[in-house]
Structure formats: structure tokens, C-alpha cells
């Protein structure tokens, strides 16, 4: 993920989980 390059993997993963959780 390009997101991991700019942010910590934990942060990027957290955002990804939230996006899937909200269904967006």
C-alpha cells in the first residue's frame, strides 16, 4: 500500500479497517 509509505502501517491498517467497517 502506498499509504504505508507515507504513514505507519498500523495507522494505514486502522484507516482501512474503519473504511471497511463503515462500508465505504
Short mmCIF file of C-alpha atoms in Angstrom, two decimals:
data_model
loop_
_atom_site.label_atom_id
_atom_site.label_comp_id
_atom_site.label_asym_id
_atom_site.label_seq_id
_atom_site.Cartn_x
_atom_site.Cartn_y
_atom_site.Cartn_z
CA UNK A 1 0.00 0.00 0.00
CA UNK A 2 1.31 3.43 -0.92
CA UNK A 3 -0.37 4.67 2.25
CA UNK A 4 2.09 2.65 4.32
CA UNK A 5 4.94 4.57 2.69
CA UNK A 6 3.64 7.89 3.99
CA UNK A 7 2.17 6.71 7.25
CA UNK A 8 2.84 3.93 9.73
CA UNK A 9 1.45 0.55 8.72
CA UNK A 10 -0.63 0.46 11.90
CA UNK A 11 -2.25 3.80 11.05
CA UNK A 12 -2.90 2.81 7.45
CA UNK A 13 -4.34 -0.53 8.54
CA UNK A 14 -6.55 1.20 11.11
CA UNK A 15 -7.98 3.52 8.46
CA UNK A 16 -8.56 0.59 6.11
CA UNK A 17 -10.46 -1.29 8.82
CA UNK A 18 -12.61 1.76 9.53
CA UNK A 19 -13.41 2.18 5.83
CA UNK A 20 -14.47 -1.45 5.52
CA UNK A 21 -16.38 -1.21 8.80
CA UNK A 22 -18.39 1.79 7.58
CA UNK A 23 -18.91 0.08 4.23
CA UNK A 24 -17.38 2.91 2.21
#
